[in-house]
Amino acid sequence: MSRDALRRAGEVALVVSAVLLGYSECLVNGFAWDDHLYVTANPFLADPANARHLLSPGYYLSAQEVLSGTRPVFLASLLADRALYGLQPWGHHLTSVLLHAANSLWVYALAGVLVPAWPLPLFAGLIFALHPLQVEAVAGVSFRATLLAAFFVFAALWTHLRARGPWSRRAAALVAASAALFGLGLLSKETAACLPLLLLLVEWAYPAPDRARRLAWTAAAYAPVAAAYAAFWARRFRYEGMGPFPAAADPRGVLPGAPPLAKWTAFIPSGWEWAPLRDDPSAWVWTHAGILAEYARLVLLPYDLVADRAPAVLGGPAEPRALLSAAALAALAAAAWHLRRRRPGASFGVAWFFATLLPVAGLLPVYAIMAERYLYIGLAGAAWA
């Protein structure tokens, strides 16, 4: 084995060891928060044989009353855990920790292409593995959908990068494989929808031969995947559930003031707390600018971390926090643009970070308008930057 191969093997071992040591405490934790709803009280998971439904075309062609039904890959992982570990929390946590280790290795491997100068790939992998903001996504079993979506986003990006260069049949096959991975990411969690924009960012920051043809083939491969997923998802949005809620899992017990729930729903429509954002476009813009600036601050200074965030509604530029947020975002954008030629990895990383937040930036209604787990995929870009 060559010296470079030995070094890479040692770096891989270091990244994996960092994850296993850093998250070893998860294995002694029980289920918490939404785990009680999506894992322990989910009737679909009671029989691991229900996995057959996720492999049936009928599941995707007609609406199914299954909790988290828009995320069949996530459900499949929970069914596998139930078959292997029953309701022993340590096994479910182990699966999430191992997924995080795999994603950390993806970030390390991708850094070898995007920021290849040693030891930057190793630093990127370790930053992603150990950044405190990752805890929510990794420690909560019900948030594993984020880890799965990230895995397929990273795998699709890697496959796309392998297709770059002079066009060939091999490149066409890799583009098709990347589109298939995109589909698996979407079926894990909706946040994978940012992937096409991320591929455009790659082509912008790292131009390569035959870019126009590659992008045309990518669009042709990705479009039917996106259309099929949109048809699947649209019929299930605002409806994921088999109810009524078990008493222990009723969110009204932890969300004072929530409106009454319909009998057969386990999805609370977005926003009874955030009505000003729906009614006032200015408040929507400035509040989300404040959230994005707060996300950037948390990457650099991950304190104070909380499990349930309720950001302040910002009414307009007259508020000092709103102006500071806008100034911080403008400064980051200017820095990324300035570095695009001398430090393309830094510029690409900053752009990646914000692009991954578009699915949760209020363009579509989501229940929690701010959460640390939303930063999981974006932290790869922060690590590369």
mmCIF file of C-alpha atoms in Angstrom:
data_model
loop_
_atom_site.group_PDB
_atom_site.id
_atom_site.type_symbol
_atom_site.label_atom_id
_atom_site.label_comp_id
_atom_site.label_asym_id
_atom_site.label_seq_id
_atom_site.Cartn_x
_atom_site.Cartn_y
_atom_site.Cartn_z
ATOM 1 C CA MET A 1 0.000 0.000 0.000
ATOM 2 C CA SER A 2 1.371 3.417 -0.969
ATOM 3 C CA ARG A 3 2.079 6.183 1.525
ATOM 4 C CA ASP A 4 -0.875 8.233 0.236
ATOM 5 C CA ALA A 5 -3.216 5.279 0.593
ATOM 6 C CA LEU A 6 -2.030 4.700 4.154
ATOM 7 C CA ARG A 7 -2.556 8.367 4.980
ATOM 8 C CA ARG A 8 -6.083 8.330 3.568
ATOM 9 C CA ALA A 9 -6.917 5.145 5.485
ATOM 10 C CA GLY A 10 -5.678 6.780 8.681
ATOM 11 C CA GLU A 11 -7.770 9.887 8.003
ATOM 12 C CA VAL A 12 -10.877 7.799 7.360
ATOM 13 C CA ALA A 13 -10.288 5.962 10.645
ATOM 14 C CA LEU A 14 -9.829 9.279 12.455
ATOM 15 C CA VAL A 15 -13.100 10.743 11.123
ATOM 16 C CA VAL A 16 -15.087 7.601 11.979
ATOM 17 C CA SER A 17 -13.488 7.377 15.435
ATOM 18 C CA ALA A 18 -14.339 11.023 16.091
ATOM 19 C CA VAL A 19 -18.009 10.342 15.358
ATOM 20 C CA LEU A 20 -18.145 7.169 17.456
ATOM 21 C CA LEU A 21 -16.437 8.796 20.414
ATOM 22 C CA GLY A 22 -18.284 12.088 20.121
ATOM 23 C CA TYR A 23 -21.705 10.431 19.946
ATOM 24 C CA SER A 24 -21.121 7.421 22.194
ATOM 25 C CA GLU A 25 -23.404 8.957 24.844
ATOM 26 C CA CYS A 26 -26.326 8.664 22.419
ATOM 27 C CA LEU A 27 -26.293 4.913 22.877
ATOM 28 C CA VAL A 28 -27.375 5.203 26.521
ATOM 29 C CA ASN A 29 -30.183 7.663 25.769
ATOM 30 C CA GLY A 30 -33.827 6.727 25.494
ATOM 31 C CA PHE A 31 -36.379 8.005 23.014
ATOM 32 C CA ALA A 32 -37.206 11.706 23.255
ATOM 33 C CA TRP A 33 -39.406 14.374 21.715
ATOM 34 C CA ASP A 34 -40.873 13.310 18.367
ATOM 35 C CA ASP A 35 -39.384 9.805 18.745
ATOM 36 C CA HIS A 36 -42.457 8.940 20.812
ATOM 37 C CA LEU A 37 -44.710 9.868 17.897
ATOM 38 C CA TYR A 38 -42.747 8.689 14.872
ATOM 39 C CA VAL A 39 -41.070 5.607 16.399
ATOM 40 C CA THR A 40 -42.712 4.147 19.474
ATOM 41 C CA ALA A 41 -46.332 5.124 18.742
ATOM 42 C CA ASN A 42 -46.295 4.727 14.961
ATOM 43 C CA PRO A 43 -48.670 1.846 14.124
ATOM 44 C CA PHE A 44 -47.013 1.264 10.752
ATOM 45 C CA LEU A 45 -43.806 0.175 12.500
ATOM 46 C CA ALA A 46 -45.483 -2.392 14.715
ATOM 47 C CA ASP A 47 -44.934 -5.096 12.068
ATOM 48 C CA PRO A 48 -41.601 -5.085 10.178
ATOM 49 C CA ALA A 49 -43.361 -6.998 7.398
ATOM 50 C CA ASN A 50 -45.011 -3.687 6.453
ATOM 51 C CA ALA A 51 -41.816 -2.995 4.517
ATOM 52 C CA ARG A 52 -43.497 -4.807 1.634
ATOM 53 C CA HIS A 53 -45.911 -1.898 1.265
ATOM 54 C CA LEU A 54 -42.996 0.478 0.640
ATOM 55 C CA LEU A 55 -41.917 -1.727 -2.279
ATOM 56 C CA SER A 56 -45.392 -1.830 -3.830
ATOM 57 C CA PRO A 57 -46.270 0.552 -6.692
ATOM 58 C CA GLY A 58 -49.671 0.998 -5.093
ATOM 59 C CA TYR A 59 -48.091 2.821 -2.163
ATOM 60 C CA TYR A 60 -46.859 5.552 -4.510
ATOM 61 C CA LEU A 61 -49.903 5.703 -6.771
ATOM 62 C CA SER A 62 -52.527 6.250 -4.084
ATOM 63 C CA ALA A 63 -52.632 8.193 -0.836
ATOM 64 C CA GLN A 64 -51.789 6.072 2.218
ATOM 65 C CA GLU A 65 -52.714 6.888 5.804
ATOM 66 C CA VAL A 66 -49.222 6.294 7.135
ATOM 67 C CA LEU A 67 -47.446 8.574 9.566
ATOM 68 C CA SER A 68 -44.519 10.227 7.738
ATOM 69 C CA GLY A 69 -45.824 8.617 4.567
ATOM 70 C CA THR A 70 -43.995 11.067 2.284
ATOM 71 C CA ARG A 71 -40.672 9.662 3.526
ATOM 72 C CA PRO A 72 -40.691 5.946 2.673
ATOM 73 C CA VAL A 73 -36.888 5.597 2.837
ATOM 74 C CA PHE A 74 -37.007 6.975 6.371
ATOM 75 C CA LEU A 75 -39.830 4.573 7.225
ATOM 76 C CA ALA A 76 -37.823 1.679 5.776
ATOM 77 C CA SER A 77 -34.894 2.507 8.062
ATOM 78 C CA LEU A 78 -37.201 2.575 11.096
ATOM 79 C CA LEU A 79 -38.748 -0.747 10.088
ATOM 80 C CA ALA A 80 -35.271 -2.268 9.803
ATOM 81 C CA ASP A 81 -34.391 -0.976 13.257
ATOM 82 C CA ARG A 82 -37.610 -2.375 14.705
ATOM 83 C CA ALA A 83 -36.808 -5.788 13.190
ATOM 84 C CA LEU A 84 -33.235 -5.729 14.548
ATOM 85 C CA TYR A 85 -33.659 -4.046 17.930
ATOM 86 C CA GLY A 86 -37.337 -3.974 18.766
ATOM 87 C CA LEU A 87 -37.942 -0.894 20.901
ATOM 88 C CA GLN A 88 -34.467 -0.827 22.439
ATOM 89 C CA PRO A 89 -33.349 2.794 21.970
ATOM 90 C CA TRP A 90 -29.630 2.045 21.749
ATOM 91 C CA GLY A 91 -30.028 0.188 18.451
ATOM 92 C CA HIS A 92 -32.003 3.013 16.842
ATOM 93 C CA HIS A 93 -29.414 5.523 18.060
ATOM 94 C CA LEU A 94 -26.578 3.334 16.737
ATOM 95 C CA THR A 95 -28.080 3.424 13.242
ATOM 96 C CA SER A 96 -28.216 7.233 13.337
ATOM 97 C CA VAL A 97 -24.639 7.520 14.606
ATOM 98 C CA LEU A 98 -23.371 5.213 11.862
ATOM 99 C CA LEU A 99 -25.259 7.253 9.263
ATOM 100 C CA HIS A 100 -23.599 10.396 10.579
ATOM 101 C CA ALA A 101 -20.213 8.686 10.302
ATOM 102 C CA ALA A 102 -20.985 7.788 6.679
ATOM 103 C CA ASN A 103 -22.011 11.376 5.925
ATOM 104 C CA SER A 104 -18.845 12.704 7.556
ATOM 105 C CA LEU A 105 -16.849 10.458 5.234
ATOM 106 C CA TRP A 106 -18.801 11.826 2.269
ATOM 107 C CA VAL A 107 -17.871 15.361 3.317
ATOM 108 C CA TYR A 108 -14.232 14.289 3.665
ATOM 109 C CA ALA A 109 -14.254 12.573 0.250
ATOM 110 C CA LEU A 110 -15.967 15.488 -1.488
ATOM 111 C CA ALA A 111 -13.494 17.896 0.096
ATOM 112 C CA GLY A 112 -10.772 15.944 -1.696
ATOM 113 C CA VAL A 113 -12.277 17.298 -4.934
ATOM 114 C CA LEU A 114 -13.512 20.718 -3.796
ATOM 115 C CA VAL A 115 -10.697 21.763 -1.402
ATOM 116 C CA PRO A 116 -8.004 19.165 -2.117
ATOM 117 C CA ALA A 117 -4.951 20.793 -0.491
ATOM 118 C CA TRP A 118 -3.896 18.655 2.470
ATOM 119 C CA PRO A 119 -4.953 18.718 5.327
ATOM 120 C CA LEU A 120 -8.142 20.620 4.393
ATOM 121 C CA PRO A 121 -10.205 17.504 3.525
ATOM 122 C CA LEU A 122 -9.443 16.002 6.937
ATOM 123 C CA PHE A 123 -10.349 19.264 8.685
ATOM 124 C CA ALA A 124 -13.613 19.451 6.719
ATOM 125 C CA GLY A 125 -14.570 15.905 7.659
ATOM 126 C CA LEU A 126 -13.827 16.509 11.347
ATOM 127 C CA ILE A 127 -15.673 19.848 11.427
ATOM 128 C CA PHE A 128 -18.757 18.222 9.932
ATOM 129 C CA ALA A 129 -18.450 15.216 12.252
ATOM 130 C CA LEU A 130 -18.082 17.141 15.497
ATOM 131 C CA HIS A 131 -19.771 20.515 15.042
ATOM 132 C CA PRO A 132 -22.178 20.979 17.980
ATOM 133 C CA LEU A 133 -25.041 21.989 15.661
ATOM 134 C CA GLN A 134 -25.199 18.404 14.394
ATOM 135 C CA VAL A 135 -26.404 17.024 17.719
ATOM 136 C CA GLU A 136 -30.116 17.569 17.149
ATOM 137 C CA ALA A 137 -30.162 15.713 13.833
ATOM 138 C CA VAL A 138 -28.038 12.818 15.090
ATOM 139 C CA ALA A 139 -29.391 12.370 18.629
ATOM 140 C CA GLY A 140 -33.090 12.402 17.728
ATOM 141 C CA VAL A 141 -34.146 9.167 16.022
ATOM 142 C CA SER A 142 -37.174 10.901 14.513
ATOM 143 C CA PHE A 143 -34.798 13.352 12.790
ATOM 144 C CA ARG A 144 -32.961 10.578 10.949
ATOM 145 C CA ALA A 145 -34.740 11.581 7.762
ATOM 146 C CA THR A 146 -32.300 14.502 7.636
ATOM 147 C CA LEU A 147 -29.310 12.137 7.818
ATOM 148 C CA LEU A 148 -30.707 9.936 5.056
ATOM 149 C CA ALA A 149 -31.468 12.876 2.763
ATOM 150 C CA ALA A 150 -27.923 14.172 3.323
ATOM 151 C CA PHE A 151 -26.434 10.765 2.486
ATOM 152 C CA PHE A 152 -28.169 10.657 -0.888
ATOM 153 C CA VAL A 153 -27.440 14.331 -1.633
ATOM 154 C CA PHE A 154 -23.725 13.735 -1.011
ATOM 155 C CA ALA A 155 -23.772 10.509 -3.024
ATOM 156 C CA ALA A 156 -25.531 12.249 -5.927
ATOM 157 C CA LEU A 157 -23.024 15.112 -5.854
ATOM 158 C CA TRP A 158 -20.108 12.649 -5.862
ATOM 159 C CA THR A 159 -21.632 10.791 -8.806
ATOM 160 C CA HIS A 160 -22.177 14.047 -10.682
ATOM 161 C CA LEU A 161 -18.566 15.055 -10.097
ATOM 162 C CA ARG A 162 -17.425 11.714 -11.536
ATOM 163 C CA ALA A 163 -19.363 12.533 -14.711
ATOM 164 C CA ARG A 164 -17.473 15.774 -15.318
ATOM 165 C CA GLY A 165 -15.055 16.050 -18.208
ATOM 166 C CA PRO A 166 -15.401 15.043 -21.886
ATOM 167 C CA TRP A 167 -18.843 13.567 -22.521
ATOM 168 C CA SER A 168 -19.121 9.781 -22.854
ATOM 169 C CA ARG A 169 -21.512 6.875 -22.284
ATOM 170 C CA ARG A 170 -19.980 6.447 -18.850
ATOM 171 C CA ALA A 171 -20.778 10.080 -18.043
ATOM 172 C CA ALA A 172 -24.384 9.589 -19.198
ATOM 173 C CA ALA A 173 -24.719 6.530 -16.921
ATOM 174 C CA LEU A 174 -23.321 8.496 -13.990
ATOM 175 C CA VAL A 175 -25.810 11.321 -14.586
ATOM 176 C CA ALA A 176 -28.648 8.774 -14.577
ATOM 177 C CA ALA A 177 -27.306 7.293 -11.328
ATOM 178 C CA SER A 178 -27.133 10.772 -9.818
ATOM 179 C CA ALA A 179 -30.801 11.339 -10.700
ATOM 180 C CA ALA A 180 -31.767 8.030 -9.061
ATOM 181 C CA LEU A 181 -29.925 9.069 -5.889
ATOM 182 C CA PHE A 182 -31.798 12.383 -6.034
ATOM 183 C CA GLY A 183 -35.051 10.441 -5.977
ATOM 184 C CA LEU A 184 -33.964 8.441 -2.933
ATOM 185 C CA GLY A 185 -32.994 11.679 -1.208
ATOM 186 C CA LEU A 186 -36.436 13.169 -1.848
ATOM 187 C CA LEU A 187 -38.092 10.017 -0.511
ATOM 188 C CA SER A 188 -35.997 10.405 2.635
ATOM 189 C CA LYS A 189 -36.857 14.057 3.295
ATOM 190 C CA GLU A 190 -38.033 17.016 1.236
ATOM 191 C CA THR A 191 -34.872 19.025 1.956
ATOM 192 C CA ALA A 192 -33.099 17.023 -0.772
ATOM 193 C CA ALA A 193 -34.995 19.270 -3.221
ATOM 194 C CA CYS A 194 -32.062 21.701 -3.026
ATOM 195 C CA LEU A 195 -29.790 19.271 -4.925
ATOM 196 C CA PRO A 196 -30.343 20.610 -8.497
ATOM 197 C CA LEU A 197 -29.347 24.087 -7.317
ATOM 198 C CA LEU A 198 -26.259 22.627 -5.621
ATOM 199 C CA LEU A 199 -25.199 20.987 -8.886
ATOM 200 C CA LEU A 200 -25.534 24.339 -10.661
ATOM 201 C CA LEU A 201 -23.307 25.862 -7.971
ATOM 202 C CA VAL A 202 -20.702 23.157 -8.600
ATOM 203 C CA GLU A 203 -20.705 23.914 -12.312
ATOM 204 C CA TRP A 204 -20.427 27.643 -11.587
ATOM 205 C CA ALA A 205 -17.569 27.336 -9.092
ATOM 206 C CA TYR A 206 -15.691 24.510 -10.856
ATOM 207 C CA PRO A 207 -16.223 24.758 -14.618
ATOM 208 C CA ALA A 208 -15.241 21.658 -16.608
ATOM 209 C CA PRO A 209 -15.327 20.581 -20.284
ATOM 210 C CA ASP A 210 -18.693 19.859 -21.917
ATOM 211 C CA ARG A 211 -20.559 21.725 -19.198
ATOM 212 C CA ALA A 212 -23.525 22.667 -21.404
ATOM 213 C CA ARG A 213 -24.087 19.090 -22.585
ATOM 214 C CA ARG A 214 -23.676 17.707 -19.059
ATOM 215 C CA LEU A 215 -26.184 20.177 -17.639
ATOM 216 C CA ALA A 216 -28.654 19.392 -20.428
ATOM 217 C CA TRP A 217 -28.426 15.668 -19.701
ATOM 218 C CA THR A 218 -28.667 16.341 -15.977
ATOM 219 C CA ALA A 219 -31.826 18.401 -16.479
ATOM 220 C CA ALA A 220 -33.310 15.662 -18.666
ATOM 221 C CA ALA A 221 -32.554 13.012 -16.034
ATOM 222 C CA TYR A 222 -33.622 15.039 -13.005
ATOM 223 C CA ALA A 223 -36.869 16.488 -14.438
ATOM 224 C CA PRO A 224 -38.901 13.234 -14.503
ATOM 225 C CA VAL A 225 -37.654 12.334 -11.015
ATOM 226 C CA ALA A 226 -38.761 15.720 -9.686
ATOM 227 C CA ALA A 227 -42.111 15.515 -11.497
ATOM 228 C CA ALA A 228 -42.837 12.007 -10.186
ATOM 229 C CA TYR A 229 -41.961 13.045 -6.661
ATOM 230 C CA ALA A 230 -44.117 16.188 -6.889
ATOM 231 C CA ALA A 231 -47.096 14.046 -7.940
ATOM 232 C CA PHE A 232 -46.423 11.640 -5.065
ATOM 233 C CA TRP A 233 -45.880 14.349 -2.463
ATOM 234 C CA ALA A 234 -48.676 16.758 -3.377
ATOM 235 C CA ARG A 235 -51.430 14.283 -2.466
ATOM 236 C CA ARG A 236 -49.931 13.690 0.970
ATOM 237 C CA PHE A 237 -48.871 17.141 2.082
ATOM 238 C CA ARG A 238 -50.697 18.415 5.207
ATOM 239 C CA TYR A 239 -52.059 14.936 5.744
ATOM 240 C CA GLU A 240 -49.361 12.594 7.064
ATOM 241 C CA GLY A 241 -50.979 10.522 9.736
ATOM 242 C CA MET A 242 -52.817 7.648 11.282
ATOM 243 C CA GLY A 243 -54.771 9.002 14.163
ATOM 244 C CA PRO A 244 -56.106 9.698 16.560
ATOM 245 C CA PHE A 245 -52.986 10.516 18.535
ATOM 246 C CA PRO A 246 -52.082 8.273 21.460
ATOM 247 C CA ALA A 247 -52.419 10.390 24.594
ATOM 248 C CA ALA A 248 -48.662 10.287 25.271
ATOM 249 C CA ALA A 249 -47.884 11.557 21.786
ATOM 250 C CA ASP A 250 -50.490 14.325 21.532
ATOM 251 C CA PRO A 251 -48.487 17.461 20.593
ATOM 252 C CA ARG A 252 -51.051 19.656 22.291
ATOM 253 C CA GLY A 253 -49.456 18.506 25.552
ATOM 254 C CA VAL A 254 -46.216 20.297 24.657
ATOM 255 C CA LEU A 255 -47.526 23.042 22.355
ATOM 256 C CA PRO A 256 -49.855 25.222 24.434
ATOM 257 C CA GLY A 257 -52.366 27.103 22.339
ATOM 258 C CA ALA A 258 -52.264 24.791 19.313
ATOM 259 C CA PRO A 259 -55.560 24.568 17.428
ATOM 260 C CA PRO A 260 -57.697 21.434 17.639
ATOM 261 C CA LEU A 261 -56.434 18.577 15.495
ATOM 262 C CA ALA A 262 -58.584 16.789 12.959
ATOM 263 C CA LYS A 263 -59.132 13.188 13.949
ATOM 264 C CA TRP A 264 -57.101 11.633 11.164
ATOM 265 C CA THR A 265 -54.176 13.981 10.909
ATOM 266 C CA ALA A 266 -50.749 13.951 12.526
ATOM 267 C CA PHE A 267 -49.532 17.062 10.739
ATOM 268 C CA ILE A 268 -50.204 20.470 12.273
ATOM 269 C CA PRO A 269 -50.581 23.032 9.446
ATOM 270 C CA SER A 270 -47.876 25.641 9.436
ATOM 271 C CA GLY A 271 -48.169 28.689 11.403
ATOM 272 C CA TRP A 272 -50.716 29.327 14.099
ATOM 273 C CA GLU A 273 -47.835 31.025 15.929
ATOM 274 C CA TRP A 274 -46.517 32.763 12.829
ATOM 275 C CA ALA A 275 -49.631 34.413 11.428
ATOM 276 C CA PRO A 276 -47.814 37.785 11.021
ATOM 277 C CA LEU A 277 -45.477 36.162 8.502
ATOM 278 C CA ARG A 278 -48.404 35.074 6.343
ATOM 279 C CA ASP A 279 -50.223 38.366 6.576
ATOM 280 C CA ASP A 280 -47.294 40.783 6.169
ATOM 281 C CA PRO A 281 -44.779 40.154 3.332
ATOM 282 C CA SER A 282 -42.325 42.613 4.899
ATOM 283 C CA ALA A 283 -42.352 40.679 8.178
ATOM 284 C CA TRP A 284 -41.817 37.445 6.223
ATOM 285 C CA VAL A 285 -38.740 38.822 4.433
ATOM 286 C CA TRP A 286 -37.118 40.432 7.449
ATOM 287 C CA THR A 287 -37.853 37.577 9.833
ATOM 288 C CA HIS A 288 -36.305 35.017 7.496
ATOM 289 C CA ALA A 289 -33.308 37.306 6.941
ATOM 290 C CA GLY A 290 -32.880 37.332 10.703
ATOM 291 C CA ILE A 291 -33.122 33.545 10.821
ATOM 292 C CA LEU A 292 -30.487 33.125 8.090
ATOM 293 C CA ALA A 293 -28.138 35.508 9.868
ATOM 294 C CA GLU A 294 -28.684 33.631 13.129
ATOM 295 C CA TYR A 295 -27.862 30.360 11.366
ATOM 296 C CA ALA A 296 -24.584 31.838 10.123
ATOM 297 C CA ARG A 297 -23.799 33.069 13.632
ATOM 298 C CA LEU A 298 -24.468 29.630 15.099
ATOM 299 C CA VAL A 299 -22.021 28.031 12.673
ATOM 300 C CA LEU A 300 -19.244 30.311 13.909
ATOM 301 C CA LEU A 301 -20.375 30.479 17.545
ATOM 302 C CA PRO A 302 -22.602 27.472 18.375
ATOM 303 C CA TYR A 303 -24.069 28.879 21.557
ATOM 304 C CA ASP A 304 -26.708 28.809 22.894
ATOM 305 C CA LEU A 305 -28.146 25.593 21.466
ATOM 306 C CA VAL A 306 -31.771 24.708 22.180
ATOM 307 C CA ALA A 307 -34.048 21.888 21.108
ATOM 308 C CA ASP A 308 -37.030 24.037 20.119
ATOM 309 C CA ARG A 309 -36.446 27.480 18.636
ATOM 310 C CA ALA A 310 -38.953 30.333 18.424
ATOM 311 C CA PRO A 311 -37.306 33.200 16.510
ATOM 312 C CA ALA A 312 -38.539 36.742 16.938
ATOM 313 C CA VAL A 313 -40.796 38.189 14.241
ATOM 314 C CA LEU A 314 -39.031 41.180 12.664
ATOM 315 C CA GLY A 315 -41.405 43.755 11.250
ATOM 316 C CA GLY A 316 -39.067 45.793 9.056
ATOM 317 C CA PRO A 317 -35.752 47.615 8.612
ATOM 318 C CA ALA A 318 -36.500 50.023 11.447
ATOM 319 C CA GLU A 319 -35.590 47.267 13.903
ATOM 320 C CA PRO A 320 -31.827 47.170 14.685
ATOM 321 C CA ARG A 321 -31.698 43.368 14.580
ATOM 322 C CA ALA A 322 -33.221 43.350 11.117
ATOM 323 C CA LEU A 323 -30.625 45.805 9.788
ATOM 324 C CA LEU A 324 -27.744 43.915 11.423
ATOM 325 C CA SER A 325 -28.991 40.654 9.927
ATOM 326 C CA ALA A 326 -29.239 42.135 6.450
ATOM 327 C CA ALA A 327 -25.762 43.672 6.761
ATOM 328 C CA ALA A 328 -24.257 40.358 7.894
ATOM 329 C CA LEU A 329 -25.836 38.461 5.003
ATOM 330 C CA ALA A 330 -24.671 41.096 2.511
ATOM 331 C CA ALA A 331 -21.129 40.867 3.896
ATOM 332 C CA LEU A 332 -21.124 37.073 3.523
ATOM 333 C CA ALA A 333 -22.431 37.308 -0.036
ATOM 334 C CA ALA A 334 -19.789 39.908 -0.932
ATOM 335 C CA ALA A 335 -17.026 37.770 0.582
ATOM 336 C CA ALA A 336 -18.182 34.694 -1.332
ATOM 337 C CA TRP A 337 -18.244 36.655 -4.599
ATOM 338 C CA HIS A 338 -14.814 38.171 -3.946
ATOM 339 C CA LEU A 339 -13.280 34.744 -3.255
ATOM 340 C CA ARG A 340 -14.848 32.955 -6.215
ATOM 341 C CA ARG A 341 -11.594 32.874 -8.253
ATOM 342 C CA ARG A 342 -8.850 32.804 -5.625
ATOM 343 C CA ARG A 343 -10.627 30.496 -3.167
ATOM 344 C CA PRO A 344 -13.420 28.708 -5.070
ATOM 345 C CA GLY A 345 -13.855 26.196 -2.239
ATOM 346 C CA ALA A 346 -14.650 28.960 0.249
ATOM 347 C CA SER A 347 -16.988 30.735 -2.164
ATOM 348 C CA PHE A 348 -18.746 27.489 -3.085
ATOM 349 C CA GLY A 349 -19.047 26.471 0.571
ATOM 350 C CA VAL A 350 -20.791 29.700 1.574
ATOM 351 C CA ALA A 351 -23.160 29.476 -1.398
ATOM 352 C CA TRP A 352 -23.848 25.803 -0.605
ATOM 353 C CA PHE A 353 -24.699 26.644 3.020
ATOM 354 C CA PHE A 354 -27.423 29.108 2.092
ATOM 355 C CA ALA A 355 -28.719 27.126 -0.896
ATOM 356 C CA THR A 356 -29.468 24.127 1.334
ATOM 357 C CA LEU A 357 -31.724 26.318 3.472
ATOM 358 C CA LEU A 358 -34.103 27.262 0.638
ATOM 359 C CA PRO A 359 -36.535 24.360 1.287
ATOM 360 C CA VAL A 360 -37.011 25.593 4.882
ATOM 361 C CA ALA A 361 -36.834 29.334 4.186
ATOM 362 C CA GLY A 362 -40.583 29.877 4.132
ATOM 363 C CA LEU A 363 -41.112 29.292 0.407
ATOM 364 C CA LEU A 364 -43.396 26.417 1.435
ATOM 365 C CA PRO A 365 -45.142 26.146 4.804
ATOM 366 C CA VAL A 366 -43.283 24.114 7.425
ATOM 367 C CA TYR A 367 -44.298 23.749 11.025
ATOM 368 C CA ALA A 368 -41.030 24.858 12.656
ATOM 369 C CA ILE A 369 -39.655 27.904 10.842
ATOM 370 C CA MET A 370 -36.243 27.528 12.523
ATOM 371 C CA ALA A 371 -34.411 24.431 13.772
ATOM 372 C CA GLU A 372 -30.788 23.402 14.207
ATOM 373 C CA ARG A 373 -31.379 20.158 12.295
ATOM 374 C CA TYR A 374 -32.105 22.230 9.177
ATOM 375 C CA LEU A 375 -28.389 23.086 9.084
ATOM 376 C CA TYR A 376 -27.182 19.495 8.774
ATOM 377 C CA ILE A 377 -26.589 19.405 5.003
ATOM 378 C CA GLY A 378 -25.532 23.062 4.957
ATOM 379 C CA LEU A 379 -22.772 22.396 7.465
ATOM 380 C CA ALA A 380 -20.938 20.472 4.763
ATOM 381 C CA GLY A 381 -20.559 23.747 2.870
ATOM 382 C CA ALA A 382 -19.479 25.533 6.041
ATOM 383 C CA ALA A 383 -16.852 22.838 6.615
ATOM 384 C CA TRP A 384 -15.504 23.195 3.071
ATOM 385 C CA ALA A 385 -15.476 26.984 3.365
#
